[in-house]
Tab-separated table of C-alpha atoms and ligand atoms in Angstrom:
chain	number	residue	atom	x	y	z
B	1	UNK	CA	64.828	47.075	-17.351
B	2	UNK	CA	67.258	48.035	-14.610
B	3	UNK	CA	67.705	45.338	-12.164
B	4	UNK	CA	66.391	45.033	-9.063
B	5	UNK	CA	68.404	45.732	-5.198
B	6	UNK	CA	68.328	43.761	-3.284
B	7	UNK	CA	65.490	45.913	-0.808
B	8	UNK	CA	63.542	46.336	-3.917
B	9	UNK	CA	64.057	42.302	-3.772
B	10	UNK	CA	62.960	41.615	-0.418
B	11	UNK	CA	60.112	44.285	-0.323
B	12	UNK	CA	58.677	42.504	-3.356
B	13	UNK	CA	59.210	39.013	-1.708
B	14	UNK	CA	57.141	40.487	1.438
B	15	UNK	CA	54.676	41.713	-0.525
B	16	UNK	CA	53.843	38.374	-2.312
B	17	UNK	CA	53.856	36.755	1.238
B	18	UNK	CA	51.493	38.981	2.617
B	19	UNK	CA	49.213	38.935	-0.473
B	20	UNK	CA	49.361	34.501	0.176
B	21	UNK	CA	49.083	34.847	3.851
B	22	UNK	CA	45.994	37.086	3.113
B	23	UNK	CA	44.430	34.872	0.464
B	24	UNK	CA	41.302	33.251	2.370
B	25	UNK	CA	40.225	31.163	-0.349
B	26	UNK	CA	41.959	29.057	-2.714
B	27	UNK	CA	41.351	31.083	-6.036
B	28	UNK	CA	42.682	34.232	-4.083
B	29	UNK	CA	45.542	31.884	-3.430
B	30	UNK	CA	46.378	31.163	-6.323
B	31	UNK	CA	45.377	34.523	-8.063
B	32	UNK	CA	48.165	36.557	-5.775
B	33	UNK	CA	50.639	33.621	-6.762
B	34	UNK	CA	50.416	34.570	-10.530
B	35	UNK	CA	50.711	37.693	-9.777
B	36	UNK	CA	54.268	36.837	-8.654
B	37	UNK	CA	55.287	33.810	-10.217
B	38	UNK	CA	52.513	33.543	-13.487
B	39	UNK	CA	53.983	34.369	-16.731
B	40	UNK	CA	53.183	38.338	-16.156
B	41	UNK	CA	53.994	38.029	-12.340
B	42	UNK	CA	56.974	40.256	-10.992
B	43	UNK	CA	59.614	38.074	-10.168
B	44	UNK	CA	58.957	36.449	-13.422
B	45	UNK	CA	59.640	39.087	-15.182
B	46	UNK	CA	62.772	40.308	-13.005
B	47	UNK	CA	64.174	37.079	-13.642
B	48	UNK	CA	63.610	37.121	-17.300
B	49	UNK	CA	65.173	40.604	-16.574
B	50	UNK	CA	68.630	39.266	-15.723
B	51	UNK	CA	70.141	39.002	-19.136
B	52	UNK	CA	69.778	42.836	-19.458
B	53	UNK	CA	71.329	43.622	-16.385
B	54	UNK	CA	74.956	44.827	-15.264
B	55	UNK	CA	77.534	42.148	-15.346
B	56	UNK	CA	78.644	42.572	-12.435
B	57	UNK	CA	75.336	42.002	-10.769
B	58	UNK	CA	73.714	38.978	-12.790
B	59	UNK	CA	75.176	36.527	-10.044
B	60	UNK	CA	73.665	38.072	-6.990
B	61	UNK	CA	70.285	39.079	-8.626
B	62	UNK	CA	70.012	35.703	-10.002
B	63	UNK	CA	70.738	33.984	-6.626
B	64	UNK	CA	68.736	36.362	-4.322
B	65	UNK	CA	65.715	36.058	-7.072
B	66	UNK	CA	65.787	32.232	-7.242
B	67	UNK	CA	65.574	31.997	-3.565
B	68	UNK	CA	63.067	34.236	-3.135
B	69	UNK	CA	60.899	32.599	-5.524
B	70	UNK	CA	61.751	29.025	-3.509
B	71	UNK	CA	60.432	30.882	-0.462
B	72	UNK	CA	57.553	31.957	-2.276
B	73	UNK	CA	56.646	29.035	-3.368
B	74	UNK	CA	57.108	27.219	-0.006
B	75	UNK	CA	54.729	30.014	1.761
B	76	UNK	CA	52.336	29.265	-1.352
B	77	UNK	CA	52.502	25.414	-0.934
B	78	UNK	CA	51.996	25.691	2.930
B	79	UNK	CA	49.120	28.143	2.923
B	80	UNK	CA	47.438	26.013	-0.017
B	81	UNK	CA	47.803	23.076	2.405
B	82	UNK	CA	46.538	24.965	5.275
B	83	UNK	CA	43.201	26.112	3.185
B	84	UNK	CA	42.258	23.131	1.597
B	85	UNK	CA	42.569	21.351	5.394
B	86	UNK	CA	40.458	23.991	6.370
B	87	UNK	CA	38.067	23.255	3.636
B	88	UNK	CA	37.468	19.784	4.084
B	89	UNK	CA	37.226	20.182	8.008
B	90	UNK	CA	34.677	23.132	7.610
B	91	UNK	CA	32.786	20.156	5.108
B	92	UNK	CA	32.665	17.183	7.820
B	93	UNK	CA	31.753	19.745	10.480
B	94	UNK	CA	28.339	20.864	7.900
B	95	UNK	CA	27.894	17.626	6.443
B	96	UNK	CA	27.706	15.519	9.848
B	97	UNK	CA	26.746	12.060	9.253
B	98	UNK	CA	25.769	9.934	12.595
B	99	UNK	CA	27.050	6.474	11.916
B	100	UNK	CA	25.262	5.708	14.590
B	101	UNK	CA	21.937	6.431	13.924
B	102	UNK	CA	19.368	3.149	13.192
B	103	UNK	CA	18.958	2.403	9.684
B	104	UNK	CA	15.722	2.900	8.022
B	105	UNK	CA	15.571	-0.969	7.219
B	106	UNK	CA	13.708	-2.613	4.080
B	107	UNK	CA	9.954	-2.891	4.487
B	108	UNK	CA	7.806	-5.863	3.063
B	109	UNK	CA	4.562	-5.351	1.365
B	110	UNK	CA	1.506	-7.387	2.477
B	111	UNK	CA	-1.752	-8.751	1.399
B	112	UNK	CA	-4.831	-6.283	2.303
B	113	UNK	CA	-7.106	-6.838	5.072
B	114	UNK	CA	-10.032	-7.924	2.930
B	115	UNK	CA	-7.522	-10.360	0.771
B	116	UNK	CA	-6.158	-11.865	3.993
B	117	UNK	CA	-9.234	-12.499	5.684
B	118	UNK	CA	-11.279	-14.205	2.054
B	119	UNK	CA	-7.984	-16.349	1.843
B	120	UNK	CA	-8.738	-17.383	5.684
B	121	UNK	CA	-12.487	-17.815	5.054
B	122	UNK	CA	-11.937	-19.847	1.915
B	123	UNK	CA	-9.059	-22.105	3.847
B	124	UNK	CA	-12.075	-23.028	6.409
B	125	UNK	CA	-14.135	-24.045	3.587
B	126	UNK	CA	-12.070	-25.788	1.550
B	127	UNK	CA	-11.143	-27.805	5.031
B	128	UNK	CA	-14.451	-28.774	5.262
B	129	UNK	CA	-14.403	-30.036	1.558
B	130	UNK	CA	-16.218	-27.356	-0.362
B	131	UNK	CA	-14.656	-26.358	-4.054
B	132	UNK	CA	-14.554	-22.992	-5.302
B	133	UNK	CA	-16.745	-21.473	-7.876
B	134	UNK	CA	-15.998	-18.156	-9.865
B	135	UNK	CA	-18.018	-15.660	-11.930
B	136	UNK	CA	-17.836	-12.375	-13.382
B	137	UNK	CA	-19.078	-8.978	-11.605
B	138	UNK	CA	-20.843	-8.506	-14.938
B	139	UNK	CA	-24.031	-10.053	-14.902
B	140	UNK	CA	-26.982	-10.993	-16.595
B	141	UNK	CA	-30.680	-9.888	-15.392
B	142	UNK	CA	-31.195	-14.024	-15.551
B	143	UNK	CA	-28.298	-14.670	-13.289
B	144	UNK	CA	-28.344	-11.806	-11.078
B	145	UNK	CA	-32.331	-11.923	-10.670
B	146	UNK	CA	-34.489	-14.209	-12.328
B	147	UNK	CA	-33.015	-17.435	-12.056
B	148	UNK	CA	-32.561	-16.678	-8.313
B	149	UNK	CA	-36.567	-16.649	-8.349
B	150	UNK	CA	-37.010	-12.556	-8.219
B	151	UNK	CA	-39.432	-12.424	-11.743
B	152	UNK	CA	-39.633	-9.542	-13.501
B	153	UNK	CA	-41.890	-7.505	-11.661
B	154	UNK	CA	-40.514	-8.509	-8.049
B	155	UNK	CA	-40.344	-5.841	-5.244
B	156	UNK	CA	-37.880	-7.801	-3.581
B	157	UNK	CA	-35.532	-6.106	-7.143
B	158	UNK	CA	-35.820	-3.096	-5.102
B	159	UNK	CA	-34.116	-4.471	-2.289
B	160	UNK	CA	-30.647	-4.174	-3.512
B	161	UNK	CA	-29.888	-0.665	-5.898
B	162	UNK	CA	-28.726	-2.106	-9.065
B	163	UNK	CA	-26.308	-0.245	-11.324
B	164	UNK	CA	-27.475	-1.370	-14.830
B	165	UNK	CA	-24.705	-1.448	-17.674
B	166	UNK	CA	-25.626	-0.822	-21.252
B	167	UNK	CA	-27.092	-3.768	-23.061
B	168	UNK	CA	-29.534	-4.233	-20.473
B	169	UNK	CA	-26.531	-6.386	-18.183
B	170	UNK	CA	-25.860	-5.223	-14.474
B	171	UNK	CA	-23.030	-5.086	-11.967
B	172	UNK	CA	-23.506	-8.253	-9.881
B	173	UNK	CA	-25.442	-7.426	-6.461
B	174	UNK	CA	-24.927	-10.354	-4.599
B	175	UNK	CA	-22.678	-13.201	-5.190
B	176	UNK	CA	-25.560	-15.315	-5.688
B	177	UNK	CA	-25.638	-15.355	-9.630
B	178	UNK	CA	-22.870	-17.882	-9.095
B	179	UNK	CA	-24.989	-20.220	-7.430
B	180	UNK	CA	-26.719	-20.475	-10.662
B	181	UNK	CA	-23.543	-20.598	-12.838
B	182	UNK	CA	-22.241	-23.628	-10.537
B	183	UNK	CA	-25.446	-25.480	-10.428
B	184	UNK	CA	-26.245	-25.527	-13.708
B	185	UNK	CA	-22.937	-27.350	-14.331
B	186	UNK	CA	-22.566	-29.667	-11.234
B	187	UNK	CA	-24.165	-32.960	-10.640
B	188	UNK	CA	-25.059	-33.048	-7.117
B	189	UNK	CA	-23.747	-34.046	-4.187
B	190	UNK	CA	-21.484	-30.533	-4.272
B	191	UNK	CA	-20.604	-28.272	-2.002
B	192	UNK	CA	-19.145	-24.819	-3.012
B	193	UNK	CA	-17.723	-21.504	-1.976
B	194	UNK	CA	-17.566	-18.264	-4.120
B	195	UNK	CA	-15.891	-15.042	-3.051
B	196	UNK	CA	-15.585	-11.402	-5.101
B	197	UNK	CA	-17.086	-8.254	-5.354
B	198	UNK	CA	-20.514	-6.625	-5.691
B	199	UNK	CA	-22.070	-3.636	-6.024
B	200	UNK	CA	-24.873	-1.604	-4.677
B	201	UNK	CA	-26.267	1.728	-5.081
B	202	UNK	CA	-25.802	2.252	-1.169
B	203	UNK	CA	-22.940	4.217	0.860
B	204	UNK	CA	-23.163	4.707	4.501
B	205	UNK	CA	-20.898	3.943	7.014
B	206	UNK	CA	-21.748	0.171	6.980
B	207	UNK	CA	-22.053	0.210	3.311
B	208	UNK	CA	-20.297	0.725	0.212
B	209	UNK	CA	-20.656	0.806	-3.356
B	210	UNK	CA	-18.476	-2.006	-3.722
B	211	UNK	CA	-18.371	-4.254	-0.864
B	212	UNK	CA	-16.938	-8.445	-0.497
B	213	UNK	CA	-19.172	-11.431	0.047
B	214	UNK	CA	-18.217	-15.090	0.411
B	215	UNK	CA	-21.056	-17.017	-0.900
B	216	UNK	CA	-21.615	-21.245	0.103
B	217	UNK	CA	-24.071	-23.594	-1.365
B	218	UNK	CA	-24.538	-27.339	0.083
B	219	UNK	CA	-26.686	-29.570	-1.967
B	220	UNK	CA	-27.504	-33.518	-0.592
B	221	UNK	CA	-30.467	-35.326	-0.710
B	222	UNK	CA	-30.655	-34.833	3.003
B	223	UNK	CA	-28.812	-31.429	3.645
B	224	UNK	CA	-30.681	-29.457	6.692
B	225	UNK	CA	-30.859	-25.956	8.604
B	226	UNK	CA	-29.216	-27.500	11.659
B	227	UNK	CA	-26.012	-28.563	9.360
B	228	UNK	CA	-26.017	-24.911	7.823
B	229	UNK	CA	-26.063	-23.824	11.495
B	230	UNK	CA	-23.558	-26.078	12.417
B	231	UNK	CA	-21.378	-24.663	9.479
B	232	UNK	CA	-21.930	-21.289	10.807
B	233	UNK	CA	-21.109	-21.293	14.170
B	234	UNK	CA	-17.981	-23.556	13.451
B	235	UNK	CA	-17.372	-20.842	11.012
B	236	UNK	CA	-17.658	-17.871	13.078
B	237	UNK	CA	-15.810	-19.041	15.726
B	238	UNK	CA	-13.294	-19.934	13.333
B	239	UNK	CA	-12.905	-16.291	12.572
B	240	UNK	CA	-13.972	-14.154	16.137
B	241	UNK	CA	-12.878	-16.316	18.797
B	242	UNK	CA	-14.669	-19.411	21.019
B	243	UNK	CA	-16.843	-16.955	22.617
B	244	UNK	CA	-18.831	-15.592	19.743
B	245	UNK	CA	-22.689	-16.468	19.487
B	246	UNK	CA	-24.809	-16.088	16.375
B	247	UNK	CA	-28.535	-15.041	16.163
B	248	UNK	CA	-30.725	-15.920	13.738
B	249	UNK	CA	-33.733	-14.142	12.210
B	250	UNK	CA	-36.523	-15.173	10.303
B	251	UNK	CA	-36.180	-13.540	7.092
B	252	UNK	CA	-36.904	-13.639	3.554
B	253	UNK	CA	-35.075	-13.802	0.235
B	254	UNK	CA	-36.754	-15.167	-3.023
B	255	UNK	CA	-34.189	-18.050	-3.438
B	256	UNK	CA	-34.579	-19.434	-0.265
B	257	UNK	CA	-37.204	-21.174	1.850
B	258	UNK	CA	-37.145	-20.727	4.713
B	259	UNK	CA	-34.728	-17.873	4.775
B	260	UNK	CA	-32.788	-16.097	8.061
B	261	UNK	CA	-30.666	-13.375	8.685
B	262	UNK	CA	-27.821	-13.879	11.205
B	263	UNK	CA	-26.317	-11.636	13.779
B	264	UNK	CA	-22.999	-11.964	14.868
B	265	UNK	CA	-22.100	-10.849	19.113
B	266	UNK	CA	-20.050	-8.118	18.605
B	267	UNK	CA	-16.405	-9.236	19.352
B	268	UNK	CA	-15.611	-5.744	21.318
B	269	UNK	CA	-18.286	-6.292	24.091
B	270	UNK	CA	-18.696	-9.893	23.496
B	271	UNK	CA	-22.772	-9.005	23.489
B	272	UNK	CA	-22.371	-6.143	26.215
B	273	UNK	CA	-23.531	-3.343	24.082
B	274	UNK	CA	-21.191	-0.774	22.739
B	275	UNK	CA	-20.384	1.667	20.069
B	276	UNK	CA	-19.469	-0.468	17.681
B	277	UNK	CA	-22.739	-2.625	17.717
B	278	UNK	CA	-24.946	0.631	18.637
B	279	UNK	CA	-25.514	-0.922	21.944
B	280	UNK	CA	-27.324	-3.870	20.526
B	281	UNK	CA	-24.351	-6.040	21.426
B	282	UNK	CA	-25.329	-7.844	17.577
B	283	UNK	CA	-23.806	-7.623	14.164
B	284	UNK	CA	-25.993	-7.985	11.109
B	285	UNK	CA	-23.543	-10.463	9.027
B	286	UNK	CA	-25.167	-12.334	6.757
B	287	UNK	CA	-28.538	-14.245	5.198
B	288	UNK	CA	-29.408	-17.854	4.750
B	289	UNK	CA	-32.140	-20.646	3.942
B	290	UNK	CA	-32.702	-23.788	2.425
B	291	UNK	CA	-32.285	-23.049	-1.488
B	292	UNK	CA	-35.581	-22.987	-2.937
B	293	UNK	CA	-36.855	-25.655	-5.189
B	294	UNK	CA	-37.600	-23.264	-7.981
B	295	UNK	CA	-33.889	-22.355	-8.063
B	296	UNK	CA	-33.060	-26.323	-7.844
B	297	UNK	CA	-35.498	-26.617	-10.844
B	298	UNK	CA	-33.588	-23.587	-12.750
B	299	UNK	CA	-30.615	-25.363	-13.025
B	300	UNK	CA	-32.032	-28.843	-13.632
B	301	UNK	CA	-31.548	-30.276	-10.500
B	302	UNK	CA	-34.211	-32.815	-8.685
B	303	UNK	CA	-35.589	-30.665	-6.337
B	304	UNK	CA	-37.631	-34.153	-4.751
B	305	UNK	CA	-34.342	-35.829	-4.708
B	306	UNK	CA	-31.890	-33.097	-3.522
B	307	UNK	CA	-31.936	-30.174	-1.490
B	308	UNK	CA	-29.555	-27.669	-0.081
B	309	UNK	CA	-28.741	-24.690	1.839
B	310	UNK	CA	-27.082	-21.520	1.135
B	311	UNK	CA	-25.814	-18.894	2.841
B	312	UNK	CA	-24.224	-15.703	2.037
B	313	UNK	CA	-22.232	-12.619	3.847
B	314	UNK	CA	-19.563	-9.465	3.879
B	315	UNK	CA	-16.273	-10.377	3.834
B	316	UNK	CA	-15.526	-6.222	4.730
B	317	UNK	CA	-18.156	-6.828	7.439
B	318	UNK	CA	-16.283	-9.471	8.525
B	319	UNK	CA	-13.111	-7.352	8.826
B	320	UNK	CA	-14.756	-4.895	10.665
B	321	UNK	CA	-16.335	-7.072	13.161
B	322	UNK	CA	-12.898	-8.724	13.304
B	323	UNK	CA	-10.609	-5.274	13.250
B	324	UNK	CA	-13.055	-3.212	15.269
B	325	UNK	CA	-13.010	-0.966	12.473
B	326	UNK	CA	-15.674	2.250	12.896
B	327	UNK	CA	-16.581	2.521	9.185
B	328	UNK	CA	-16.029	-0.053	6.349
B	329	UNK	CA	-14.632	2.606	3.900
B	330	UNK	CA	-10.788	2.542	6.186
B	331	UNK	CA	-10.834	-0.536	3.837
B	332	UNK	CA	-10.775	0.824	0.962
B	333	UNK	CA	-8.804	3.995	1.994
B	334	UNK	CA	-5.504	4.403	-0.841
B	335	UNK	CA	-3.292	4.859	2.067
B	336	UNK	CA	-0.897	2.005	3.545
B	337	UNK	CA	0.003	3.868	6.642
B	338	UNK	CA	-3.906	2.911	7.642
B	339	UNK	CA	-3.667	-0.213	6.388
B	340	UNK	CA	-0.800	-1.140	8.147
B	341	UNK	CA	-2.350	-0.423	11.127
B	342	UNK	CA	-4.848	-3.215	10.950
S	401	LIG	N1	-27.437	-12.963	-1.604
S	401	LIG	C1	-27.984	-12.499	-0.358
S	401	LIG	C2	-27.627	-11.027	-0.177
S	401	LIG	O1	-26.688	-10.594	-0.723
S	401	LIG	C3	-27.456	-13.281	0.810
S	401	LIG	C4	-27.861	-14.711	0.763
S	401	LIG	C5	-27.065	-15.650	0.178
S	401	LIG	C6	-29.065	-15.125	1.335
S	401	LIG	C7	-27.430	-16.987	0.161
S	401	LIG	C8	-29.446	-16.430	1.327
S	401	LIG	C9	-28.635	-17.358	0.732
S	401	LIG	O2	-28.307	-10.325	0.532
């Protein structure tokens, strides 16, 4: 290899600058450096070049390539510099972040309407001293019905759509089965409260397949109506407000005698009349009576000795009344958005 002038030098320097200058990306940058200064590059291989050349000239041609390849890699260090600042500015600018902006905060579960307002409705009871009775939504036909004074044949059955489970057992219609279940175990005096679930053939939009009720039983030897009343009212305006008013209508169930149904005033027109009441300015909540003797008798109690009242209603009724809610089924809807809401 003949060495190199000194032009031949600087053109080849000002090449390599102009092919770094150019580079608008680091791997161009660094792919025009080793094309210079990598083990193949050009002033690599003129210096490796030296040994071979004239004498005379090894001095300068080292010199004049050594600089050159100091000012090489100077423009090569500065443009890396410049590209990687260029980089990282061109990332903040696309990847803003406001530090400003409000956090998104942590969130707390809570119980659901239904849960929240049984808890409430039990808490009143249990104030007044009432225990609390349990049972399973699995029934028995004895339980469910017959016990309760509906015999076999009873129309009153037809009143509430059973779903029947195999082996002749049903899905609990009414919370009353646990009257039974509690009665048949407790020596009276006792009062008692039983919440849960029950099911009816039935969907509308007052009614679902699976619905609440909160179920209460008083049994003294001188229990009345007017102290079941009394219980009522306290208990409703417990739960709507001071200005609520109940109604009560002569009624009939088979395990009572005599038996009512109570109205509640609708909380939204406070007895006005308005959509939520269909201008009645009433809300069907609930029935009631003094527990029949035969059912006293079904679970060994004294019926000359004691007697009792009972009384029985929707806790999702209750939440709708109490909510304003248009249909009962926003209870049971899987979302938490709506549930938040109420
Ligand atoms: N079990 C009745 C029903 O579900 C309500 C009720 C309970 C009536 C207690 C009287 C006494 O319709």
């Amino acid at each position: 290899m003949t060495s190199r002038t000194s032009q031949e030098l600087a053109e080849l320097e000002r090449e390599a600058v102009e092919a770094i200058e150019a580079a608008d990306s680091l791997p161009r940058l660094l792919e025009a450096r080793s094309q210079v200064l990598g083990r193949k590059g050009t002033i690599t291989e003129s210096l490796r070049g030296i040994g071979a050349a004239d004498p005379a000239d090894r001095a300068r041609l080292g010199r004049e390539l050594n600089l050159a390849k100091q000012r090489i890699e100077a423009r090569f260090a500065d443009r890396r510099a410049a590209l990687e600042a260029g980089a990282r500015e061109r990332e903040l600018r696309e990847h803003r972040l406001d530090v400003t902006l409000p956090g998104t905060g942590l969130r707390s579960g809570h119980l659901h309407p239904v849960t929240q307002l049984e808890r409430e409705m039990v808490a009143f009871f249990t104030g007044l001293g009432f225990s609390i009775e349990d049972g399973p939504q699995v029934e028995t036909d004895y339980n469910n019905f017959e016990a309760l004074n509906f015999p076999p044949d009873h129309p009153a059955r037809d009143m509430q759509d059973t779903f029947y489970v195999e082996g002749g057992n049903l899905l609990r219609t009414h919370t009353s089965p646990v009257q039974i279940r509690a009665m048949q175990r407790l020596e009276p005096p006792f009062r008692f409260v039983v919440t849960g679930r029950v099911y009816r053939h039935d969907f509308g939009p007052r009614s679902s397949p699976m619905f609440h009720q909160i179920e209460g039983v008083m049994v003294d030897e001188r229990t009345s109506f007017g102290d079941l009343k009394g219980i009522l009212y306290a208990f409703a305006r417990q739960l709507f407000g001071a200005r609520v008013d109940l109604r009560f209508r002569a009624s009939y169930f088979p395990f009572t005698e005599p038996s009512a149904e109570f109205d509640v005033t609708c909380p939204n027109c406070a007895g006005a009349g308005c959509g939520t009441c269909s201008q009645s300015g009433w809300i069907e909540w609930g029935g009631c009576g003094m527990v029949h003797p035969r059912v006293l008798e079904n679970c060994q109690i004294d019926a000359e000795r004691y007697q009792g009242f009972a009384f029985g209603m929707g806790i999702d009724r209750a939440a709708m009344i109490r909510f304003g809610l248009p249909s009962i089924h926003v209870l049971f809807e899987p979302d938490a958005r709506i549930l938040e809401q109420i």
